[in-house]
Structures are given as structure tokens and as C-alpha cells.
Coordinates of C-alpha atoms in Angstrom, one line a residue:
M8 CA 154.3 68.4 83.8
D9 CA 150.7 69.6 84.2
P10 CA 149.1 72.7 85.3
R11 CA 147.0 72.2 87.1
S12 CA 148.9 70.7 89.7
G13 CA 149.5 74.6 90.5
L14 CA 152.2 76.8 89.2
L15 CA 154.9 77.0 92.2
E16 CA 156.5 74.0 90.4
Y17 CA 156.9 76.3 87.2
V18 CA 158.7 79.2 89.8
V19 CA 162.2 77.7 89.3
R20 CA 164.0 80.6 87.7
N21 CA 165.5 83.7 89.1
D22 CA 163.8 85.5 86.2
A23 CA 160.2 84.7 86.6
H24 CA 157.3 87.2 86.1
T25 CA 154.7 85.7 88.9
W26 CA 151.4 86.7 90.2
I27 CA 150.6 84.1 92.4
R28 CA 147.9 83.9 95.2
R29 CA 146.7 80.4 96.6
G30 CA 148.4 78.5 94.1
G31 CA 146.5 80.3 90.8
G32 CA 147.5 83.1 88.3
L33 CA 150.5 83.4 86.2
V34 CA 154.2 83.0 85.9
A35 CA 155.8 83.8 83.1
Y36 CA 159.2 84.2 81.1
G37 CA 161.5 85.4 78.3
E38 CA 160.7 88.8 76.9
T39 CA 159.4 90.1 73.0
A40 CA 158.2 93.7 73.8
R41 CA 158.6 96.0 76.3
F42 CA 158.1 99.9 77.4
T43 CA 159.3 101.8 80.0
G44 CA 158.8 105.6 81.0
T45 CA 158.9 108.3 83.6
G46 CA 157.4 111.1 84.9
P47 CA 153.4 112.1 85.4
D48 CA 152.3 110.6 81.9
R49 CA 153.6 106.7 83.0
F50 CA 150.2 105.9 82.9
T51 CA 149.3 107.2 79.9
Q52 CA 152.0 106.4 77.9
A53 CA 151.9 102.9 79.0
Q54 CA 148.2 102.6 78.0
E55 CA 148.8 104.4 74.4
W56 CA 151.9 101.8 74.2
W57 CA 149.4 99.3 74.8
R58 CA 147.2 99.9 72.6
R59 CA 149.8 100.6 69.9
E60 CA 151.3 96.6 70.7
L61 CA 147.0 95.3 70.5
A62 CA 146.3 96.8 67.6
G63 CA 149.6 95.5 65.5
A64 CA 148.7 91.6 67.2
E65 CA 147.8 88.9 65.8
V66 CA 145.7 86.9 68.2
L67 CA 144.7 83.2 69.1
D68 CA 143.1 82.9 72.0
E69 CA 140.4 80.1 72.1
L70 CA 139.9 80.1 76.0
G71 CA 139.3 83.6 75.9
V72 CA 139.3 84.1 80.0
P73 CA 140.6 87.0 82.3
G74 CA 144.6 86.6 82.0
S75 CA 144.4 84.4 78.3
G76 CA 146.0 85.7 75.2
L77 CA 148.0 88.6 74.8
I78 CA 149.5 90.2 78.4
A79 CA 152.0 92.4 80.0
F80 CA 153.2 92.7 83.1
G81 CA 153.6 95.5 84.6
S82 CA 155.2 97.8 87.7
F83 CA 155.2 101.6 88.2
A84 CA 157.3 103.8 89.8
F85 CA 155.2 105.2 93.0
S86 CA 155.9 109.2 92.3
K87 CA 155.5 111.1 89.1
T88 CA 158.9 112.8 90.0
S89 CA 160.8 109.2 90.2
S90 CA 163.7 108.8 87.6
H91 CA 162.6 105.0 88.5
P92 CA 161.4 103.8 84.7
S93 CA 157.8 101.9 85.0
R94 CA 157.7 99.3 82.3
L95 CA 155.3 97.2 81.0
I96 CA 157.0 94.4 79.8
V97 CA 155.0 91.8 77.0
P98 CA 156.8 87.6 77.9
E99 CA 157.6 85.2 75.5
V100 CA 155.5 82.1 77.3
V101 CA 153.0 82.1 80.0
V102 CA 151.4 79.4 82.0
G103 CA 148.0 80.8 83.7
C104 CA 145.7 78.9 86.2
S105 CA 142.3 80.0 87.4
E106 CA 139.1 78.8 88.9
G107 CA 140.2 74.7 87.5
R108 CA 141.3 75.8 84.3
S109 CA 145.1 76.0 83.5
W110 CA 146.3 77.2 80.0
L111 CA 150.4 78.1 78.3
T112 CA 150.3 81.2 75.7
Y113 CA 153.0 81.6 73.8
I114 CA 153.6 84.8 72.3
T115 CA 156.5 85.6 69.5
D116 CA 157.4 89.0 68.0
D117 CA 158.7 86.4 64.8
A118 CA 155.6 86.8 61.8
E119 CA 157.5 83.0 60.4
A120 CA 156.9 82.0 63.9
E121 CA 155.1 78.6 64.0
L122 CA 152.0 79.2 66.9
S123 CA 150.9 75.7 67.8
A124 CA 150.0 74.0 71.1
A125 CA 153.8 72.1 70.2
S126 CA 155.9 74.9 69.9
A127 CA 154.3 76.6 73.5
E128 CA 155.3 73.5 75.4
A129 CA 158.5 74.0 73.9
A130 CA 159.3 77.3 74.6
L131 CA 158.0 76.4 78.3
A132 CA 160.7 73.4 78.7
A133 CA 163.3 75.6 76.7
Y134 CA 163.1 78.0 80.3
L135 CA 162.5 74.8 82.6
A136 CA 164.8 73.1 81.8
A137 CA 168.0 74.7 83.4
P138 CA 166.1 75.8 87.3
D139 CA 168.3 78.4 89.1
A140 CA 169.7 76.7 92.5
G141 CA 168.3 77.8 95.7
R142 CA 170.3 78.9 98.6
S143 CA 171.1 78.3 102.3
P144 CA 171.5 81.5 104.3
S145 CA 174.9 82.4 104.9
P146 CA 176.4 83.8 108.4
G147 CA 177.8 86.8 106.4
D148 CA 174.6 87.8 105.7
S149 CA 173.7 90.6 106.9
L150 CA 170.9 93.7 106.9
G151 CA 171.7 97.4 107.4
P152 CA 169.9 100.5 107.5
G153 CA 169.3 101.8 104.5
V154 CA 168.5 106.3 104.0
L155 CA 167.2 106.3 107.5
S156 CA 168.5 105.0 110.8
E157 CA 166.1 104.5 113.4
D158 CA 166.8 107.7 115.2
Q159 CA 165.6 109.4 111.9
Y160 CA 162.5 107.7 111.3
K161 CA 161.1 108.0 114.5
L162 CA 162.0 112.0 114.1
A163 CA 160.5 111.7 110.2
V164 CA 157.2 110.4 112.1
A165 CA 157.4 113.1 115.1
E166 CA 157.4 115.7 112.6
G167 CA 154.9 114.4 110.5
V168 CA 152.4 114.1 113.2
K169 CA 153.3 117.6 113.9
H170 CA 152.2 118.1 110.7
V171 CA 149.1 116.4 110.6
Q172 CA 147.8 118.1 113.9
A173 CA 148.1 121.7 112.5
G174 CA 145.4 120.3 110.2
E175 CA 147.4 120.6 107.4
L176 CA 146.9 116.7 106.4
S177 CA 144.4 114.2 107.8
K178 CA 147.0 111.7 106.9
L179 CA 150.6 110.7 106.1
V180 CA 152.0 107.6 105.1
L181 CA 156.0 107.6 105.9
A182 CA 158.3 105.2 104.3
R183 CA 162.0 103.8 105.3
D184 CA 164.2 100.9 103.5
V185 CA 167.2 98.4 105.2
V186 CA 169.3 96.9 103.1
A187 CA 170.2 92.9 102.9
H188 CA 173.8 92.0 102.3
L189 CA 174.0 88.5 101.2
E190 CA 177.1 86.2 100.3
T191 CA 175.9 84.4 97.7
P192 CA 173.8 85.8 95.1
V193 CA 169.8 85.8 95.9
A194 CA 167.9 83.0 94.7
T195 CA 164.5 84.8 93.5
A196 CA 162.7 81.5 92.6
Q197 CA 163.6 80.0 95.9
V198 CA 162.0 83.5 97.9
L199 CA 159.1 83.6 95.3
R200 CA 157.8 79.8 96.7
E201 CA 158.4 80.8 100.2
L202 CA 156.6 84.1 100.3
A203 CA 153.7 82.1 98.3
V204 CA 153.0 79.2 100.6
R205 CA 153.5 81.0 103.4
Y206 CA 151.1 84.2 102.5
E207 CA 148.8 82.3 100.4
D208 CA 146.3 84.7 101.2
C209 CA 148.4 87.8 99.7
W210 CA 149.5 87.5 96.4
T211 CA 153.1 86.8 95.3
Y212 CA 154.3 89.0 92.8
A213 CA 158.0 89.1 90.3
V214 CA 158.6 92.0 88.1
D215 CA 162.2 92.7 86.4
G216 CA 163.9 92.2 89.7
L217 CA 160.7 94.0 91.8
I218 CA 159.7 90.7 94.3
G219 CA 157.1 90.4 97.3
S220 CA 153.8 89.3 98.2
T221 CA 151.5 92.3 98.6
P222 CA 147.4 91.8 100.5
E223 CA 146.4 94.9 98.6
M224 CA 144.7 94.5 95.7
L225 CA 144.3 98.1 94.5
I226 CA 142.2 97.0 91.1
K227 CA 141.2 94.1 89.6
V228 CA 138.8 94.0 86.5
E229 CA 137.2 91.2 85.0
D230 CA 134.4 91.4 82.6
N231 CA 133.4 95.1 83.4
T232 CA 133.6 94.1 87.3
A233 CA 136.2 96.0 89.4
R234 CA 136.8 94.9 93.2
A235 CA 139.7 96.4 95.0
R236 CA 141.1 95.1 98.4
V237 CA 142.2 98.2 101.1
L238 CA 144.1 98.4 104.1
A239 CA 145.1 100.3 106.5
G240 CA 145.5 99.2 110.4
T241 CA 147.8 97.0 111.7
L242 CA 148.5 95.0 114.5
D243 CA 151.8 92.9 114.7
R244 CA 151.1 89.1 115.8
A245 CA 154.0 89.2 117.7
D246 CA 153.0 91.1 120.7
A247 CA 149.7 89.0 120.8
P248 CA 148.9 87.5 124.3
E249 CA 148.6 83.5 124.6
G250 CA 145.2 82.7 124.7
D251 CA 143.2 85.9 123.7
P252 CA 141.0 84.6 120.4
G253 CA 139.6 88.2 120.5
Y254 CA 143.0 89.9 121.0
A255 CA 143.3 91.3 117.1
D256 CA 139.3 92.2 116.6
R257 CA 139.5 94.7 120.5
V258 CA 142.4 95.8 119.9
L259 CA 142.0 96.6 116.0
A260 CA 138.3 97.4 115.5
G261 CA 137.8 99.0 119.2
S262 CA 140.9 102.0 118.2
E263 CA 139.6 104.9 117.2
K264 CA 143.1 105.9 115.6
Q265 CA 143.1 102.3 113.5
L266 CA 139.1 103.1 112.7
H267 CA 140.5 106.9 111.5
E268 CA 143.2 105.4 109.6
H269 CA 141.6 102.8 107.5
Q270 CA 138.4 104.9 106.8
I271 CA 140.5 108.2 105.3
A272 CA 141.9 104.6 103.2
I273 CA 138.5 103.6 102.2
D274 CA 136.6 106.9 101.3
S275 CA 139.9 107.7 99.1
L276 CA 139.4 104.7 97.1
T277 CA 135.8 104.9 96.6
E278 CA 135.3 108.4 96.2
T279 CA 137.9 108.4 93.2
L280 CA 136.3 105.3 91.9
E281 CA 132.9 106.3 91.9
P282 CA 133.2 107.8 88.6
F283 CA 133.8 105.2 86.8
T284 CA 131.0 102.9 87.9
S285 CA 127.3 102.2 87.8
S286 CA 126.9 100.7 90.9
M287 CA 129.4 100.0 94.1
T288 CA 129.2 98.0 96.9
S289 CA 131.6 97.6 99.9
H290 CA 131.3 96.1 103.5
S291 CA 129.9 98.8 106.3
E292 CA 132.6 97.9 108.9
P293 CA 136.3 96.6 108.1
F294 CA 137.0 93.2 109.2
V295 CA 140.0 91.9 110.4
L296 CA 142.4 90.1 107.6
Q297 CA 144.4 88.0 109.3
L298 CA 148.1 87.6 108.1
P299 CA 151.4 85.1 109.1
N300 CA 153.1 88.2 110.6
V301 CA 150.2 90.7 111.0
W302 CA 146.4 91.5 111.6
H303 CA 145.5 94.3 108.8
L304 CA 142.0 96.2 109.3
A305 CA 140.3 95.2 105.6
S306 CA 137.7 96.2 103.3
D307 CA 136.5 94.8 100.1
V308 CA 135.1 96.8 97.5
T309 CA 132.6 95.2 94.4
A310 CA 131.9 97.7 91.3
Q311 CA 130.2 97.5 88.3
L312 CA 131.5 99.1 85.6
A313 CA 130.0 102.0 83.2
P314 CA 131.3 102.8 79.9
D315 CA 132.2 106.4 79.0
D316 CA 130.2 108.6 76.3
A317 CA 132.2 106.4 73.7
G318 CA 130.8 103.2 75.1
Q319 CA 133.7 102.1 76.6
V320 CA 134.5 100.6 79.8
P321 CA 137.8 101.6 81.4
T322 CA 140.8 99.2 81.3
S323 CA 142.4 97.6 84.4
L324 CA 145.2 100.2 83.5
A325 CA 142.7 103.3 83.7
L326 CA 141.4 102.9 86.5
V327 CA 145.1 102.6 87.9
Q328 CA 145.7 106.0 87.2
A329 CA 142.9 107.2 87.9
L330 CA 143.2 105.9 91.4
H331 CA 146.6 105.9 92.0
P332 CA 148.3 107.2 94.9
T333 CA 145.4 105.6 97.2
A334 CA 145.6 107.2 101.1
A335 CA 146.9 104.0 101.8
V336 CA 150.1 104.3 100.8
C337 CA 150.5 108.2 100.4
G338 CA 148.3 110.2 102.5
T339 CA 145.1 112.6 102.0
P340 CA 144.8 115.5 100.6
T341 CA 147.7 113.4 98.4
T342 CA 149.5 116.7 97.0
V343 CA 150.7 117.5 100.3
A344 CA 150.6 114.3 101.6
G345 CA 153.6 113.5 98.6
A346 CA 154.9 116.7 98.8
L347 CA 155.9 115.7 102.9
I348 CA 157.0 112.5 102.1
R349 CA 159.6 114.0 99.5
E350 CA 160.7 116.5 102.7
L351 CA 160.9 113.8 105.0
E352 CA 162.3 110.2 104.0
H353 CA 164.8 111.2 101.9
L354 CA 164.4 108.2 100.0
E355 CA 163.5 107.4 96.5
R356 CA 160.5 104.9 96.5
G357 CA 161.1 103.6 93.9
P358 CA 158.5 100.8 92.8
Y359 CA 157.7 100.6 96.4
A360 CA 153.9 101.6 96.4
G361 CA 153.4 101.6 93.0
P362 CA 150.6 99.5 91.1
V363 CA 152.1 95.9 90.3
G364 CA 150.5 93.2 88.2
W365 CA 149.1 92.8 84.9
I366 CA 146.9 93.5 81.6
D367 CA 145.1 91.5 79.2
A368 CA 144.1 92.7 75.8
G369 CA 140.2 92.4 76.7
G370 CA 141.6 95.2 79.7
N371 CA 141.2 93.1 82.3
G372 CA 144.1 92.4 85.0
E373 CA 145.4 92.5 88.4
W374 CA 147.3 95.1 90.1
G375 CA 148.0 95.1 93.4
I376 CA 150.6 97.4 95.3
A377 CA 154.1 97.0 95.5
L378 CA 153.9 96.4 99.4
R379 CA 155.8 93.6 101.7
G380 CA 158.4 93.6 99.1
A381 CA 161.5 94.4 98.0
V382 CA 164.0 95.7 95.0
I383 CA 166.8 93.4 93.5
E384 CA 169.5 96.1 92.8
A385 CA 172.6 93.7 92.3
P386 CA 173.3 90.1 92.5
T387 CA 173.8 90.0 96.4
R388 CA 172.2 93.8 97.6
V389 CA 168.4 93.5 98.3
R390 CA 166.7 96.6 99.3
L391 CA 163.6 96.3 101.1
Y392 CA 160.5 98.9 102.0
A393 CA 158.2 99.6 104.9
G394 CA 155.8 102.1 105.5
C395 CA 153.5 103.4 108.2
G396 CA 150.6 105.8 108.1
I397 CA 151.0 108.6 110.3
V398 CA 148.0 110.0 111.9
E399 CA 147.2 112.4 114.7
G400 CA 147.5 109.9 117.5
S401 CA 150.4 108.3 116.4
Q402 CA 153.6 107.0 118.3
P403 CA 157.1 107.3 116.4
A404 CA 158.4 104.5 118.6
A405 CA 155.2 102.2 117.6
E406 CA 155.5 103.2 114.1
L407 CA 159.0 101.9 113.7
A408 CA 158.4 98.6 115.2
E409 CA 155.2 98.3 112.7
T410 CA 157.6 98.6 110.1
W411 CA 160.2 95.8 111.2
S412 CA 156.6 93.7 111.5
K413 CA 156.0 94.6 107.7
F414 CA 159.9 94.0 106.9
R415 CA 159.2 90.4 107.9
P416 CA 158.0 88.5 105.3
M417 CA 160.9 89.5 103.5
T418 CA 163.6 88.8 106.2
E419 CA 162.0 85.5 106.7
A420 CA 161.7 84.6 103.0
L421 CA 165.8 85.7 102.9
G422 CA 166.4 83.6 105.7
L423 CA 168.0 86.8 107.8
S424 CA 167.5 87.9 111.0
R425 CA 167.5 91.7 112.5

């Protein structure tokens, strides 16, 4: 197969690691090394482990573009208190495609292995030789409640609003979960392909059972330039009246509540990123991002990274550590919001709303926020997550409805209905 024909034809096994947008990105199989860690030092531990891996590696990378050569896919728990292991995984074989260029990377821990194009192609062919079957929705498939019922979630939102109104914080993000029970094992590869096609403006990710298609780029680093996409403010497209092309702009961009929520999110990111940069630009006003299920208020940020006192430019993973969690997925102030999340959600977020993406040997990488996604807990059980930003004007019933709009990418890809 020709990598230039697109990456989706390589997503044929349920154990693929993926990072795909508009046909480009990375698809990988296998594992040659793994880091796992928990707690507040999980990012620091991961960076130290990656530095050791790089120091001991012999790399032949004639292409030398971001994502070629030695890379690791990663997924990090949202909370520093989480028992869910954060991880970096070095795959065995990677197919990459970016800006019209494609490549195949072979990674091995066997010092005697032959490093050649033929060995890379043979390794890839071995993984693709036995593709996993798809599945059709079954009458026995069901979607059940998670930790909180709908009524309990609305009560949590109402309680969160009280804390905001009391002046304890300006924004709080509250999430909830639902559980898909399937009659036959989930076909992860099929789900990923459907997400990538339906949500081509999002980043479709898969790392070790965490899957989804996120619209939010936490940070991308490429040749000392950092980019981010911040989202806050949501409108369900299912509620839009027909024949009204200005509806989203009027309702989102004209909403004081939505603009306030978005401004909190963009300020959170730019203030934290600023010490690492020599210059930074962002939209003066957010734009409306149209996705198949919702509209979002969005802002793109671009920054030139500045070297530190040792002359080193921060890696993508170092910036992830500094930026996470943003106000878009936690709230502000962060400490107050984090404590309230633990009190009101009663939920182990695990990797939901945590950083997910990849890093290469040069420190380049792309790290999204694990949204619009799910965790495959067992072959026939998939846990879906969605959250909403709670500010002073939030209404519990409206926030509950918003979670259903955010569940929609995964429920549709799984062939489920409410």
C-alpha cells in the first residue's frame, strides 16, 4: 500500500495508535518501550524517561521532519490525584503523512536487527496481514448511566453555580460519564475511521484504549513554533432553526455568558504560555468553529518559543506540563476548581480531559485534550465522557443537554442512541 493514499487504510487493527486529521498524521503498531507513572510528578517522570530513551537510541532519520524518527505516543491522567497510569509508548512501526510527504519508521530494541526499508515494510506488513473485523449495531447494545444520573448531574451543576456566584471561582468544568454495553466486542479501528471521516477538522486519537476525536489542541510544537486551539462556548447544532445561516454567530458570539467563558479559557492559556515565548499572537475575537455536532467559540494562538538560560527551547511535553490543566477543562482558579471537581463529580476522570498526543526526538509534538472520547474498559464495555464549563449564568438543564451533544461523536461512531 502507498502511504500517500491516506492513513485511514492503515487503521485496520484495534490496537493501533493514531493521531489523524484531514488524512494526515500518524498511525502506529506494536510496542518497543513504555513509561507509566502517576501523581503530581507524572510529567517530570515522563520527560526524564524520554531523555534516557533518546540518549540510548541510535537513530537513522534521513527525512528529519516533525514526527519522523523516534517517537512516543502519550496519554496523561487529568488529575494529579488519579490512580490511572499516565503513559508514553514507543511503537514498533509508524506510518506518517504530513504536507504531501509520507514515511515509514521502524523502531526496535533488538541491537542485532537489520534497519532497512525492507525490514520496516516487513514489520508493517505483518501487522496489516490480519485486520480486525468490524461490527454492526446490535439490538442488545445499550447506553446506561455512569457514576451520576442525569438528575444528580444537574444538582452538581446547580451546586457549582452557587460556588461561582459566591465569588470562590469564575469558572468550573463539571464532567459526567455514560457507559456503553455492547453485545459484541467493540471494533476500535472501525470507530476511529468513522470519527476521522465525520470529524475531519478534529484530531482523531487512540492510545492504549483511549479513543476519540478532539477539537481542542492543547499545544503543538514544530521547529520552535508553538500553536494552540482554545475552545469554550458551545451550541448544539441539533437545536438550530433551518434557513438561518447567522444563527451560530448570533447566539454564540452575541452571548455574554459564552464570551465570558471563552475569555477565561484563552487568558488561562496565554498567561501560562507567555514565559516560554519571545512573541505571541492570537485572535482579537473568537471565531465560530463548525463541527458536525456542535458549534464552538474558538481562538488560535501562535507563539515563538524562547530558549531558557541554558539555551534550550522547551519541548512539547514540557509545555504540556506547564499548561495542563487549562481553564477550558478544569476552571479557574485551578486549585479551587480542582477541589470542587473532586467534590461534585464523584468521577474518576482517568485520561479524560488529559493531554493525549505524541512527541519526537527533537521535542516536536502535538498534544490535544482528550475530549469527545471514551475509554475501552472491556471488549464489550466502553465508558464515554463529556463536560461543560460552569459560569455564573449556567443553567443545569442546558448543561445536561450540552453533555449529550458532546457524547454524540462517540455514540454515533458506536452505533448507539440515547
